[in-house]
Coordinates of C-alpha atoms in Angstrom, one line a residue:
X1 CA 11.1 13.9 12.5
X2 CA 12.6 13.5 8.9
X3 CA 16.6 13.3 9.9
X4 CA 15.9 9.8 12.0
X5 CA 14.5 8.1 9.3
X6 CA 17.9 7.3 7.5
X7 CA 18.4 5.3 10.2
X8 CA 15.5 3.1 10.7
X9 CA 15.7 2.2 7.2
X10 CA 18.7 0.6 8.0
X11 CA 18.2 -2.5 9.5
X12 CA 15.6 -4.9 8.2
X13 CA 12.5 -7.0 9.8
X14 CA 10.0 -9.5 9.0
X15 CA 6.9 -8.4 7.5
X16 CA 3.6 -10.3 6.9
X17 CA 1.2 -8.6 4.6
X18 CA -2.3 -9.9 3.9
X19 CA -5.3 -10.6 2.7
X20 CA -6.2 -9.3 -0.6
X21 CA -5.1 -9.2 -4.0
X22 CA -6.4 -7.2 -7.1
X23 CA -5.3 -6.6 -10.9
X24 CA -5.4 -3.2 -10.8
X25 CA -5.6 -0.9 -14.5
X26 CA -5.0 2.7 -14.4
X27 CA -7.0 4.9 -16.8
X28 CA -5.8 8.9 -17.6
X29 CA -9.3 10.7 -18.3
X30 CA -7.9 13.7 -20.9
X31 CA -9.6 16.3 -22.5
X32 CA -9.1 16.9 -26.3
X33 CA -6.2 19.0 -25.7
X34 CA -4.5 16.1 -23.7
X35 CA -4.6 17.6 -19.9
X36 CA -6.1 15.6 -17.3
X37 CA -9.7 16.2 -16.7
X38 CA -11.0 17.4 -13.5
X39 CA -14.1 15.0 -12.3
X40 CA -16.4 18.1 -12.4
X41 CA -15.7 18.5 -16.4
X42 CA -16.0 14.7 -16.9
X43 CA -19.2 14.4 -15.1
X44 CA -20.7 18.1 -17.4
X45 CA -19.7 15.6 -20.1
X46 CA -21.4 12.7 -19.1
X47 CA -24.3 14.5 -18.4
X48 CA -24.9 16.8 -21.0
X49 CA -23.9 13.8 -23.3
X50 CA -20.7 14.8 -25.2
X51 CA -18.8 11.6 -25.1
X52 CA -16.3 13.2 -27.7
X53 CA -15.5 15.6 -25.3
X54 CA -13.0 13.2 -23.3
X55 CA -10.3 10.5 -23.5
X56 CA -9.9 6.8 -21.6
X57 CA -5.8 6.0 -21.9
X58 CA -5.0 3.0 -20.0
X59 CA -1.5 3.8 -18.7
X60 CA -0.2 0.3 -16.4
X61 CA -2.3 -2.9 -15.7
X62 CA -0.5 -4.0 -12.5
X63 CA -1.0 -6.3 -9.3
X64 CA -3.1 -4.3 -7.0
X65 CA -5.1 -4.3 -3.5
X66 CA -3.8 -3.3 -0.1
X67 CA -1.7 -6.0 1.3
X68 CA 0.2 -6.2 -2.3
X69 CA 1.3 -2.5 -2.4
X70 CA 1.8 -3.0 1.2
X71 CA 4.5 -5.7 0.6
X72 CA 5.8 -4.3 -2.4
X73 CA 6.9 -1.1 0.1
X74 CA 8.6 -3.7 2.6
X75 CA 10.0 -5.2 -0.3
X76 CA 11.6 -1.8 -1.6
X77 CA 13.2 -1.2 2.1
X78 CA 14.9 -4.5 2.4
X79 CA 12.6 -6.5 4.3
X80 CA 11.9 -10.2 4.6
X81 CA 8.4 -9.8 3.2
X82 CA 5.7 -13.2 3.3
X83 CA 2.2 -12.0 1.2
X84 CA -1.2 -14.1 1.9
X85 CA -4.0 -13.4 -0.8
X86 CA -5.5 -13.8 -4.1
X87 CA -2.7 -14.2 -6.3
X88 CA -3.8 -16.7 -8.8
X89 CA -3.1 -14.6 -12.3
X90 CA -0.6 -14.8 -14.7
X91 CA 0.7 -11.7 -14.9
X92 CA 1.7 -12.1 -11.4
X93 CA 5.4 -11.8 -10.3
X94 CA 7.1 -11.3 -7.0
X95 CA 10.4 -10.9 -5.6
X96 CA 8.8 -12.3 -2.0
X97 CA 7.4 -15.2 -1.1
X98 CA 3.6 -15.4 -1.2
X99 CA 0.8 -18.0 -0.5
X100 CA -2.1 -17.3 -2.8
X101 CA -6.0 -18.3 -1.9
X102 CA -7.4 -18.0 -5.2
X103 CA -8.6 -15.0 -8.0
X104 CA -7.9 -11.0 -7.4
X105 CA -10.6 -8.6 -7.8
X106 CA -10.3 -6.5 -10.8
X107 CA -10.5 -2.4 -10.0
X108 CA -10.3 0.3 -12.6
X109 CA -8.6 3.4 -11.3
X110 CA -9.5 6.8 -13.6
X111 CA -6.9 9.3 -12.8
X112 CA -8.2 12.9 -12.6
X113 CA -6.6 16.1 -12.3
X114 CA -8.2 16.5 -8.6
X115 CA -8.2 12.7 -7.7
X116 CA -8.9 9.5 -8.5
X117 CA -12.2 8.0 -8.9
X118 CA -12.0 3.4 -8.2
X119 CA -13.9 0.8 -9.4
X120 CA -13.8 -2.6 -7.7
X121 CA -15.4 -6.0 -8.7
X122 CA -14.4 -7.7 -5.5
X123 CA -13.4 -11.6 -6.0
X124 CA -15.2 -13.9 -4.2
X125 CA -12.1 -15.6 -3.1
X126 CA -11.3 -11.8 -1.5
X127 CA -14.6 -11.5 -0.1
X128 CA -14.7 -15.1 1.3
X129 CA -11.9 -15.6 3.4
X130 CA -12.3 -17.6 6.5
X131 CA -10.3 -18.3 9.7
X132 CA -8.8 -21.5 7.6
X133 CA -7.3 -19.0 5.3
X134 CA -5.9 -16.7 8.2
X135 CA -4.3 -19.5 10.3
X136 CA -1.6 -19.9 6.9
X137 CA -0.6 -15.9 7.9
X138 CA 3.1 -16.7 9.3
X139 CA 4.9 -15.0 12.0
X140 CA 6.9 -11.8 11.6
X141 CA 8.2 -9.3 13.4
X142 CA 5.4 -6.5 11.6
X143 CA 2.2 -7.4 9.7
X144 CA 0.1 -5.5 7.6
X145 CA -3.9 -5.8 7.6
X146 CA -5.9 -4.7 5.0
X147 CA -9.1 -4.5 3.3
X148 CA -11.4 -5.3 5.9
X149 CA -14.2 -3.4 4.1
X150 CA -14.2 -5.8 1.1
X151 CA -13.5 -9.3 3.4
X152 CA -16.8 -10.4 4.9
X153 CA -15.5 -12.1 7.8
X154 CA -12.7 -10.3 8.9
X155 CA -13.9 -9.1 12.4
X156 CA -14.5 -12.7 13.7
X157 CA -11.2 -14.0 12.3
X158 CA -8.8 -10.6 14.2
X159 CA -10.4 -12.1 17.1
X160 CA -8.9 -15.6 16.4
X161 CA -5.3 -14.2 15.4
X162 CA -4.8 -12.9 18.4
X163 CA -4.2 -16.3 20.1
X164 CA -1.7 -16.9 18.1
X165 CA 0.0 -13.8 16.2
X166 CA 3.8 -12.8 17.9
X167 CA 5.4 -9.8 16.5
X168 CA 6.1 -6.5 17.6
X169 CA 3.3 -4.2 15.4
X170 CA 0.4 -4.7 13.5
X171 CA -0.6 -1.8 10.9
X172 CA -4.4 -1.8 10.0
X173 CA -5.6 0.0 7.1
X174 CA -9.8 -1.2 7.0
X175 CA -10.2 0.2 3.6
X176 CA -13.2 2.7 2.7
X177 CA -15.4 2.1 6.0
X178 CA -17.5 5.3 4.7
X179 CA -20.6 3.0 3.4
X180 CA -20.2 0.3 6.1
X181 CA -22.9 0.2 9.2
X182 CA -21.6 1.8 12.1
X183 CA -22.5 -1.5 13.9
X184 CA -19.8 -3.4 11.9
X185 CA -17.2 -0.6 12.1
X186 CA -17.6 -0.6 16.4
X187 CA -17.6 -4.8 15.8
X188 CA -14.5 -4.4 14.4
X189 CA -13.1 -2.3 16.6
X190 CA -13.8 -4.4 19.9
X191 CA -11.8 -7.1 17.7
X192 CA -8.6 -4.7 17.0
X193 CA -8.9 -4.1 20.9
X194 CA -8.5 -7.9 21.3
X195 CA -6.0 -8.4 19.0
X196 CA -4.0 -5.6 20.9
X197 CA -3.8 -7.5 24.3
X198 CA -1.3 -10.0 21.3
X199 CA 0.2 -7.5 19.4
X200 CA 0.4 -3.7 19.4
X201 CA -2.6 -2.4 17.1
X202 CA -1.3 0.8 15.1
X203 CA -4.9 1.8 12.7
X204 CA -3.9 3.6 9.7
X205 CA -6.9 5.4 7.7
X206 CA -7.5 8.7 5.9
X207 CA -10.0 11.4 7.2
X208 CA -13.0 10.8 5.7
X209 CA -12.5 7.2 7.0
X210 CA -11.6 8.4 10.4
X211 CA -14.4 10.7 10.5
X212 CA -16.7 7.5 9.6
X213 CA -15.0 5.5 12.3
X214 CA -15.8 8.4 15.1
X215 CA -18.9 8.9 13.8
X216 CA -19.9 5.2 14.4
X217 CA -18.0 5.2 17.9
X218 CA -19.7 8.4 19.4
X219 CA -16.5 10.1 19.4
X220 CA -14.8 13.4 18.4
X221 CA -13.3 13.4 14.7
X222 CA -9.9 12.9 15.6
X223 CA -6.8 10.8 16.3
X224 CA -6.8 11.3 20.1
X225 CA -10.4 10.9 20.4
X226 CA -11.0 7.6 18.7
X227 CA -7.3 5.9 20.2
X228 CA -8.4 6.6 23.5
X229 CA -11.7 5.0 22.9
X230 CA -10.5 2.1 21.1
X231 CA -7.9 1.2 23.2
X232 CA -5.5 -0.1 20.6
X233 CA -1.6 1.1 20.4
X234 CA -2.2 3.9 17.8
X235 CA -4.6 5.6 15.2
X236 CA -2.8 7.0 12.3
X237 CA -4.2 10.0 10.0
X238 CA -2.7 9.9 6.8
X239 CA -3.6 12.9 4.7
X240 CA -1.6 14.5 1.7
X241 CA -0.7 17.7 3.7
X242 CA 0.4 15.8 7.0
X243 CA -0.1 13.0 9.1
X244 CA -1.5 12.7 12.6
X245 CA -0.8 10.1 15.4
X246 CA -2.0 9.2 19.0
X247 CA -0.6 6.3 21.1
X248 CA -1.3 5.5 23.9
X249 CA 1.5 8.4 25.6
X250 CA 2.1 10.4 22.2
X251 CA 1.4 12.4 20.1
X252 CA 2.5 13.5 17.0
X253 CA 1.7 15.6 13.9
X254 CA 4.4 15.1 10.6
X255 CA 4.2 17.5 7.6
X256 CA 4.0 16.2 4.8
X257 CA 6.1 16.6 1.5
X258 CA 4.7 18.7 -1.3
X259 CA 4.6 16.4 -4.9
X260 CA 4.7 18.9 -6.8
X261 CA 2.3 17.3 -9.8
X262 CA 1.4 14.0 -8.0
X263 CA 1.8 11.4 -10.6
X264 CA 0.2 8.5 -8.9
X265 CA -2.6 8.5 -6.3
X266 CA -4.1 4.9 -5.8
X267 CA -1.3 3.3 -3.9
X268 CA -0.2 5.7 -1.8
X269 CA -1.7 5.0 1.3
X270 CA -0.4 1.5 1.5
X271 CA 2.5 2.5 1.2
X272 CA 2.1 4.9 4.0
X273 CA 1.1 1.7 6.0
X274 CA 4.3 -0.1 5.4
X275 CA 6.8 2.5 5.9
X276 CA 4.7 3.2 9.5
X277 CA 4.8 -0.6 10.0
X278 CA 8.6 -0.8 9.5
X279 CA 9.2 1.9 11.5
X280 CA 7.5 0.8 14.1
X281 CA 8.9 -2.5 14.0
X282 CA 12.7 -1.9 14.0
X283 CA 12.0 0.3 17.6
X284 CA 11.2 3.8 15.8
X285 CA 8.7 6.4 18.0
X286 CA 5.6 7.1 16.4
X287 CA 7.2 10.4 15.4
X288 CA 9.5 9.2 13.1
X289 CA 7.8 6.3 11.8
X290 CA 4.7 8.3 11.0
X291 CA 7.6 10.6 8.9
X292 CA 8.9 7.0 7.4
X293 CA 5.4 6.6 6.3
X294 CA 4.8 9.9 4.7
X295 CA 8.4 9.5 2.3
X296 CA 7.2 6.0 1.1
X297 CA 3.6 7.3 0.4
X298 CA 5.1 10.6 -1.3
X299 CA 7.5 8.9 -3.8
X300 CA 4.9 7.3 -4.6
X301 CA 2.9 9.7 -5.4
X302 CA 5.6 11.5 -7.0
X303 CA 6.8 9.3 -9.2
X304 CA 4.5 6.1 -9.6
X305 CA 7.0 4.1 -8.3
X306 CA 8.3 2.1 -5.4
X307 CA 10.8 3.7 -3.4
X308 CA 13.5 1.7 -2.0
X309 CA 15.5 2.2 1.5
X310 CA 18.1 4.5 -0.8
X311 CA 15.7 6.7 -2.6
X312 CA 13.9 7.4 1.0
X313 CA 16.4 8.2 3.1
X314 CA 17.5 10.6 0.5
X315 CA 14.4 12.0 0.7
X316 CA 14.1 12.2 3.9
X317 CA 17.5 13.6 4.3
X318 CA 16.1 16.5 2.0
X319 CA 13.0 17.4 4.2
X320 CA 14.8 17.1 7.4

């Protein structure tokens, strides 16, 4: 899968990414001896009351939430790149044009030796967006959804855009579904099957969200399972030992690359979701877009940074 992604970084698209914005700060929990803290030995400290016994280093304050690192990817590859959301902060800057709708949430990120744990204060401008704010998303050739857990009335408003969305993909990452009623998460579902019938509907969540997601459709706890049910293009597992995808004729499972001391977690994911959009938009199978996806998410990881069409066809050309 990894030797035709070279070439569907190549040419370039349109990409729409929307509707959320955060300022993100990233926070290194440490031990005395400076090594990373596991979240088992932070919460014995917490517990038992030794406060001494760890660190707080704020490493990066940096623009944050779904859609953003999502556009930032497209950016990287060479794309045309339009972002709708909560911009409205200072120590905003982007390369790419964007429309804002008013404050980011604020989210604290504490990076752990065995994950991260987030924090979000969700703006109301985030959480209030309404079929007014939608109608401003522009056409492209691939969009990016995001954060539909922290956007009240998202459901009701992927119903609306698919009157009027053209383009060839649409990659949907809901967020962390794993607290939302199961209710809302099969509402949302009968939307994405709507906006399908407009625009090919590729659903892009980790496992424990995909388990939610079958959980709250009756369905068996994987990518087949819950595609076939929901009727949309694709459902996309991302995970950081592979990735796993059903269409509606495919399927495909892509090994993932090996960080080697993951720098960066946060972030990763939505990064995933552009590179699968991208791929998916300039023609790619859902092979090698799902391999696309899995570079863009692993630099990431790897290095904290945003890799551009360059840095992942050369690492591509290194798995492959």
């Amino acid at each position: 899968m990894y030797d035709a992604v070279p070439s569907l970084v190549e040419p370039t698209v349109r990409v729409a990414a929307f509707p959320d914005g955060s300022v993100d700060t990233f926070q290194r929990v440490r031990a005395k001896d400076g090594q990373r803290l596991s979240t088992a030995a932070f919460r014995e400290a917490i517990v038992e009351g030794r406060p001494q016994g760890f660190h707080i280093d704020t490493l990066a304050i940096e623009a944050g939430g779904q859609a953003v690192n999502a556009a930032q990817q497209a950016h990287a590859l060479g794309d045309d790149v339009r972002l709708d959301g909560c911009l409205d902060d200072d120590r905003f800057a982007f390369p790419f044009e964007t429309h804002s709708f008013g404050d980011p949430s604020a989210v604290s990120i504490h990076e752990f030796s065995d994950g991260d744990l987030t924090y979000a204060e969700v703006s109301d401008d985030v959480a209030d967006w309404t079929h007014e704010d939608f109608e401003t998303v522009p056409d492209a050739d691939a969009y990016v959804c995001g954060n539909w857990a922290s956007v009240d009335g998202m459901t009701d408003s992927l119903t609306a855009l698919a009157d009027r969305l053209e383009g060839r993909t649409l990659v949907f990452d809901p967020g962390d579904v794993t607290t939302a009623p199961a209710a809302e998460i099969r509402d949302c579902f009968a939307a994405l099957t709507t906006l399908d019938d407009a625009v090919d509907v590729a659903v892009s969540v980790n496992g424990r969200e995909l388990t939610a997601i079958a959980d709250a459709l009756a369905v068996a706890d994987d990518v087949r399972a819950v595609r076939d049910d929901a009727g949309v293009f694709a459902v996309v597992r991302h995970e950081a030992d592979a990735a796993a995808a059903a269409t509606r004729a495919d399927d495909a499972v892509v090994e993932n690359f090996d960080p080697n001391g993951p720098l960066r977690q946060t972030g990763g994911g939505d990064r995933f979701s552009a590179g699968l959009a991208h791929g998916l938009a300039v023609g790619g199978d859902i092979g090698p877009a799902v391999a696309l996806g899995n570079c863009c998410a692993s630099y990431y990881v790897a290095t904290g940074t945003t890799g551009t069409a360059d840095d992942i066809a050369a690492m591509a050309a290194e798995q492959a």
